[in-house]
CSV table of C-alpha atoms in Angstrom, one decimal:
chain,number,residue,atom,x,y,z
A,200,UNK,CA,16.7,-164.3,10.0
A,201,UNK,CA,19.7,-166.3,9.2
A,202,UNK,CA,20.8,-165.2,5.5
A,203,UNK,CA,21.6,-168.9,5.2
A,204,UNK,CA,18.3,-169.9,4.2
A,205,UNK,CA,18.0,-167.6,1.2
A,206,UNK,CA,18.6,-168.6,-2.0
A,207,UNK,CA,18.9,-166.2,-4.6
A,208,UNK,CA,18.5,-167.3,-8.7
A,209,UNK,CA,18.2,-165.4,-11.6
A,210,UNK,CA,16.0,-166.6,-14.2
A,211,UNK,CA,15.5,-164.7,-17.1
A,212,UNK,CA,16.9,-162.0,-15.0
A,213,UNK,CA,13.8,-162.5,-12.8
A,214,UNK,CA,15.3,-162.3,-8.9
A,215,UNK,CA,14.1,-165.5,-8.0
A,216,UNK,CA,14.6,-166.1,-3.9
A,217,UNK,CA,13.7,-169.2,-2.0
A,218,UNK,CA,13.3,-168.9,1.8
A,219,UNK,CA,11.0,-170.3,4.4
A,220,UNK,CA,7.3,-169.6,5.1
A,221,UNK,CA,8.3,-168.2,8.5
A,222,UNK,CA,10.6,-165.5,7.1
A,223,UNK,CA,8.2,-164.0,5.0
A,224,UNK,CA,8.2,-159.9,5.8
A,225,UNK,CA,5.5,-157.4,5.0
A,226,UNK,CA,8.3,-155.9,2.8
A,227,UNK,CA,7.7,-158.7,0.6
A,228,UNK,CA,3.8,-158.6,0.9
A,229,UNK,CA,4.4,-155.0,-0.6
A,230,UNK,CA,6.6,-154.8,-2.7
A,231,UNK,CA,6.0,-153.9,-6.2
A,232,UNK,CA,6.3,-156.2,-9.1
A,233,UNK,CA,6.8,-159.1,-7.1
A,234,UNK,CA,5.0,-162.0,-7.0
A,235,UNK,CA,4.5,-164.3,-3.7
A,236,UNK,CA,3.9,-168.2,-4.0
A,237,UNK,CA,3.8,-171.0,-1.6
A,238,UNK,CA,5.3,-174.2,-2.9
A,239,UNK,CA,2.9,-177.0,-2.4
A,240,UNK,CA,5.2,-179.9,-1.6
A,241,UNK,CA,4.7,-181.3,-5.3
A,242,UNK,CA,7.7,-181.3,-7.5
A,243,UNK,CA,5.9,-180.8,-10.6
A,244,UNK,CA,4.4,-177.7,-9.3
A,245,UNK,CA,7.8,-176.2,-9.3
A,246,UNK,CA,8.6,-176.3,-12.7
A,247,UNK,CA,5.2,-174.4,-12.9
A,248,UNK,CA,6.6,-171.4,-11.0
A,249,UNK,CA,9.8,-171.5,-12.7
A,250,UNK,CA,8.0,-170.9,-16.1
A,251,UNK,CA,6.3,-168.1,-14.7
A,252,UNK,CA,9.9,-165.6,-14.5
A,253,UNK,CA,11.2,-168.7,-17.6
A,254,UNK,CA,8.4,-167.2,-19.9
A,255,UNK,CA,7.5,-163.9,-18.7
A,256,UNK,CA,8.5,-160.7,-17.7
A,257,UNK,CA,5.9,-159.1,-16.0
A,258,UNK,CA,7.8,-158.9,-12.5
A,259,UNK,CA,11.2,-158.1,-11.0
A,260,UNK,CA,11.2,-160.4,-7.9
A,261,UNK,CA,9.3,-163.7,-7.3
A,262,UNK,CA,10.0,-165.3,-3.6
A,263,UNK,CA,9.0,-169.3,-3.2
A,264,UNK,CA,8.1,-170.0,0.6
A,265,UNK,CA,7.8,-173.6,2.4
A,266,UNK,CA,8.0,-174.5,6.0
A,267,UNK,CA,11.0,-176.7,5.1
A,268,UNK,CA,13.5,-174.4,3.4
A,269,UNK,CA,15.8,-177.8,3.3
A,270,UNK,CA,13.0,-179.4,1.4
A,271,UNK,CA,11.9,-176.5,-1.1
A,272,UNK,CA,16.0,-175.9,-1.8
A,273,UNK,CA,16.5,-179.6,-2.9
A,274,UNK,CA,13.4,-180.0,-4.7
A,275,UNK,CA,13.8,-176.4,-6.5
A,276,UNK,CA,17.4,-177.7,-7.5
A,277,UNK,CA,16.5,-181.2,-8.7
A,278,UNK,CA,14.9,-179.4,-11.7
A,279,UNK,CA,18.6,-178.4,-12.6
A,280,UNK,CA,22.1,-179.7,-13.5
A,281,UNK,CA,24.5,-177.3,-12.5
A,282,UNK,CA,28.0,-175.9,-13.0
A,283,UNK,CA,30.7,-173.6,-11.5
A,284,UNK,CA,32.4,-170.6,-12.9
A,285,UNK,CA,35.4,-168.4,-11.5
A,286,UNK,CA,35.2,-164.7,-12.4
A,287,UNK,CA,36.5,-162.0,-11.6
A,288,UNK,CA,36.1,-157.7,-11.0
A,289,UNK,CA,39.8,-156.6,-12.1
A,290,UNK,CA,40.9,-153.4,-10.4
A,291,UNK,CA,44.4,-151.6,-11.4
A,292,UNK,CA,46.5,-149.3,-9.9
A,293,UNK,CA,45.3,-146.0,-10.9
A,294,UNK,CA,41.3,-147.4,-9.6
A,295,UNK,CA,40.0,-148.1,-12.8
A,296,UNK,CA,37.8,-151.3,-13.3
A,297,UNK,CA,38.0,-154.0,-16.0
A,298,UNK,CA,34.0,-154.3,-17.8
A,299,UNK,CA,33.6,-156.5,-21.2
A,300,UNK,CA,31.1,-155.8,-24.1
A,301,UNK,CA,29.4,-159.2,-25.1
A,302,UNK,CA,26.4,-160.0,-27.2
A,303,UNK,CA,24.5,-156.2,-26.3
A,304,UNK,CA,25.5,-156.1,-22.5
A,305,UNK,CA,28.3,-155.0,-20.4
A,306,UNK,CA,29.5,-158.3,-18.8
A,307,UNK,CA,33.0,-159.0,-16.4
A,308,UNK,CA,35.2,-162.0,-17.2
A,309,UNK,CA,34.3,-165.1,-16.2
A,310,UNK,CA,34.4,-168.4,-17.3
A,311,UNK,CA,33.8,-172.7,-16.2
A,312,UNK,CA,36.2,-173.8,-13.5
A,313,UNK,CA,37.6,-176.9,-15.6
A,314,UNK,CA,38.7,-180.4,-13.9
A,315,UNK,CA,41.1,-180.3,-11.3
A,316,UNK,CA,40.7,-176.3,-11.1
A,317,UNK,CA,40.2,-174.3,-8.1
A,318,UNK,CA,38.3,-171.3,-8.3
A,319,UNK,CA,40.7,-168.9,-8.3
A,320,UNK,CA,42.4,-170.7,-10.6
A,321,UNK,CA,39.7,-170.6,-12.8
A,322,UNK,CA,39.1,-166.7,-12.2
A,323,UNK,CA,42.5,-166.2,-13.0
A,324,UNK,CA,42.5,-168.1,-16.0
A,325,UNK,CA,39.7,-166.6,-17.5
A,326,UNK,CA,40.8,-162.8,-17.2
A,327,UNK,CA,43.9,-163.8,-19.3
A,328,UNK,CA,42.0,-165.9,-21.8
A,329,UNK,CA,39.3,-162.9,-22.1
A,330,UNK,CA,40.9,-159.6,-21.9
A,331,UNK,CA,45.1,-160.6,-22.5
A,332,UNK,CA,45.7,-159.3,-18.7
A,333,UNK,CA,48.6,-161.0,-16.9
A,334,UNK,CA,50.2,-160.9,-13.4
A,335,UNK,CA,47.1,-160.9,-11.3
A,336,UNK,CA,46.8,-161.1,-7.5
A,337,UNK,CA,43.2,-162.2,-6.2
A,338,UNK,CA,42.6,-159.6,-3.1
A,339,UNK,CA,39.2,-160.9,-1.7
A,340,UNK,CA,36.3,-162.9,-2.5
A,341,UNK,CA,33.0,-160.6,-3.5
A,342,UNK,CA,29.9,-162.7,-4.0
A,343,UNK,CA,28.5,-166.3,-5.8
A,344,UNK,CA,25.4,-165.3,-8.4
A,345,UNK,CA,23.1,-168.1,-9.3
A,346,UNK,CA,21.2,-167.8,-12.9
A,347,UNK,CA,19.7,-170.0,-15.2
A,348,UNK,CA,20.3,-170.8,-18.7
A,349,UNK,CA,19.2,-174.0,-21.4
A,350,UNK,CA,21.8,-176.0,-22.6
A,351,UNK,CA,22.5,-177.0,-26.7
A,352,UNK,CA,19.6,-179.6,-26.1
A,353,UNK,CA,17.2,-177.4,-24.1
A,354,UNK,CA,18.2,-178.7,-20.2
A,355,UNK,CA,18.1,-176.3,-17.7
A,356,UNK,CA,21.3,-175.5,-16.1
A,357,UNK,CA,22.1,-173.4,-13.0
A,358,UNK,CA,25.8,-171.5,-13.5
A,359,UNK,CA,26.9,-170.7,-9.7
A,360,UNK,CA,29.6,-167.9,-10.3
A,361,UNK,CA,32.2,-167.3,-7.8
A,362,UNK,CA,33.4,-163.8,-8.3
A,363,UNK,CA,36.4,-162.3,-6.4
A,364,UNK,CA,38.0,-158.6,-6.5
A,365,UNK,CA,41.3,-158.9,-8.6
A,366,UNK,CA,44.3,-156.3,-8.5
A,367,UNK,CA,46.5,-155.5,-11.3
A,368,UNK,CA,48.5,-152.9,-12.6
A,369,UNK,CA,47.1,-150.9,-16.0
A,370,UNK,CA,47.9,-152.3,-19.1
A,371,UNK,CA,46.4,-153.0,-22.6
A,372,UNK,CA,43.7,-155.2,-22.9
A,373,UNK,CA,42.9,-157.6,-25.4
A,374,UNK,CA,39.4,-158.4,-26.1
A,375,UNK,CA,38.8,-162.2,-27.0
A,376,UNK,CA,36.8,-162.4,-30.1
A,377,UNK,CA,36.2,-165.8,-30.5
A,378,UNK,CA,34.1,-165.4,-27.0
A,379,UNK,CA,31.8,-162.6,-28.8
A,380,UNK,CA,33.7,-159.6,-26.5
A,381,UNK,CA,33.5,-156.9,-28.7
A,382,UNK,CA,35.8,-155.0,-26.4
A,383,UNK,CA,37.3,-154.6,-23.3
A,384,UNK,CA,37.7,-151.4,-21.5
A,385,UNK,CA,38.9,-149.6,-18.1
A,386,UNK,CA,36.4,-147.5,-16.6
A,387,UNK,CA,36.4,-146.0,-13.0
A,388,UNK,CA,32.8,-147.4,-11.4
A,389,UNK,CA,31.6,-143.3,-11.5
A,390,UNK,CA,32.6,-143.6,-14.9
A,391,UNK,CA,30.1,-146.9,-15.2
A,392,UNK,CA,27.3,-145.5,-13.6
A,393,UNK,CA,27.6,-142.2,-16.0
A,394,UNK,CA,25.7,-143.4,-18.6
A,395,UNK,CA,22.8,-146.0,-19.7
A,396,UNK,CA,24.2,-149.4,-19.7
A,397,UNK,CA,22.5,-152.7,-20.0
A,398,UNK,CA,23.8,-155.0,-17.8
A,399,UNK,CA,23.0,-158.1,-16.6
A,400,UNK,CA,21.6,-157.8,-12.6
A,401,UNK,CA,23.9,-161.0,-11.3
A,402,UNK,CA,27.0,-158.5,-12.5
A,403,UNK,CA,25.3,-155.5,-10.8
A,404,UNK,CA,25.1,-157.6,-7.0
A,405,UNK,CA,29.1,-158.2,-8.0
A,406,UNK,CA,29.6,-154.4,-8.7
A,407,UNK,CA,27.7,-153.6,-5.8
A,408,UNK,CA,29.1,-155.3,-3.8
A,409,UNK,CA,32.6,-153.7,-4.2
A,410,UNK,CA,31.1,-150.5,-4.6
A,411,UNK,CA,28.9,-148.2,-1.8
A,412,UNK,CA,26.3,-146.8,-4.4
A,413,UNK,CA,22.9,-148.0,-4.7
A,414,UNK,CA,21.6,-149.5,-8.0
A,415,UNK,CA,22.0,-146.6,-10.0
A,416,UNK,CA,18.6,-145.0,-12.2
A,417,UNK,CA,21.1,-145.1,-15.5
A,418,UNK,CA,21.2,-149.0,-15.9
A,419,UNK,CA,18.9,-150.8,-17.9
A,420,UNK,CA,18.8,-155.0,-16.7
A,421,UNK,CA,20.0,-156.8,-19.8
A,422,UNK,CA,16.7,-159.5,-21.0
A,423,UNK,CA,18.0,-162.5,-23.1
C-alpha cells in the first residue's frame, strides 16, 4: 500500500484517516472502537462524518474510504481552511527532552509559521518565544500532525504541524505566560512515560516517533 494515500487528521482527538476503498484491511474491519464509512461522493455528506468524531467521543479511530482517494482528499479538505505551524522536540546534551504544560495537557513548542517564514524558521522561533531557549541546531525532520480546531467565529480550521528533532545544550527555561504555559520542564522520555500524563495524541505520534517505545498504558489522550 503506498503510505501516500493515507491521510491522517485528528478531530477532537478522534484518529481520523482517509484512504481508498481498495486499501481497506481486515485490521480495520476489526479493530475496536473504530468506526468504518464509505464516503458517498456527496460533499455534504462529509460534514456528516466529520461531526460524528466533531461531537462525539464514542470511538478512537474512524477511516473514510472511496475508490478515488484523490477525490475523497480534496472534497474532505474543502470543508477546511488551513494553516502551517513549525514545532519542535528540543533535546540537550545530557538527553533530556523539552515538554510544556498548557491549559491541562503536556504540549511541545510550536507555533504559526508567519509570512516569508520557513519552517524551521518558524520552529526555531517558537522554542525561543515559548520556553527562553537560545542557540538551537535543527538535527532532523520527525513528522507533520494534522488536527482540527474552530476559529474565533466558529470556521473549521486544519493546523498541519511540521515538527523536527532540535539539539541544544541544558539551560534554564523560561515558560511564556502570556501563551498559558504554566511551565516548562526537562524530562528524559523514561522519565515522561513514568507517570499519568494527558497529552494530546498528535504530540504522542511526534514523541513516538523519536522514541522506540510503544504508546505507553500511563498516558491519558487530552479531550478539548
Amino acid at each position: 500500500m503506498d503510505k501516500s494515500q493515507i491521510y491522517k487528521i485528528y478531530i477532537n482527538e478522534v484518529e481520523v484517516i482517509l484512504k481508498p476503498s481498495s486499501d481497506i484491511t481486515m485490521e480495520d474491519v476489526m479493530r475496536d472502537k473504530s468506526i468504518i464509512v464509505k464516503y458517498t461522493g456527496n460533499k455534504k455528506d462529509l460534514l456528516d462524518y466529520i461531526s460524528i468524531p466533531d461531537q462525539f467521543l464514542r470511538s478512537e479511530r474512524m477511516i473514510i474510504h472511496y475508490a478515488d482517494y484523490a477525490v475523497l482528499k480534496s472534497d474532505f479538505k474543502s470543508h477546511f481552511s488551513e494553516i502551517e505551524a513549525g514545532g519542535g522536540l528540543v533535546r540537550n546534551d545530557r538527553g533530556e527532552y523539552l515538554f510544556i504544560f498548557r491549559r491541562g495537557s503536556w504540549d511541545l513548542p510550536k507555533g504559526k509559521i508567519e509570512e516569508n517564514e520557513t519552517k524551521k524558521e518558524a520552529t526555531l522561533r517558537e522554542i525561543s518565544e515559548e520556553t527562553g531557549i537560545e542557540k538551537m541546531n535543527i538535527v532532523r525532520k520527525l513528522a507533520v500532525t494534522r488536527h482540527t480546531y474552530r476559529s474565533n467565529v466558529g470556521k473549521r480550521v486544519i493546523k498541519k504541524s511540521h515538527w523536527y528533532l532540535v539539539d541544544t545544550v541544558k539551560q534554564p527555561l523560561i515558560p511564556q505566560k502570556n501563551e498559558d504555559i504554566e511551565k516548562a520542564v526537562w524530562m528524559t522520555l523514561d522519565e515522561f512515560f513514568s507517570k499519568k500524563r494527558q497529552v494530546y495524541p498528535n504530540i504522542l505520534d511526534v514523541i513516538h516517533k523519536q522514541s522506540s517505545q510503544n504508546p505507553n498504558p500511563n498516558i491519558q489522550f487530552k479531550v478539548k
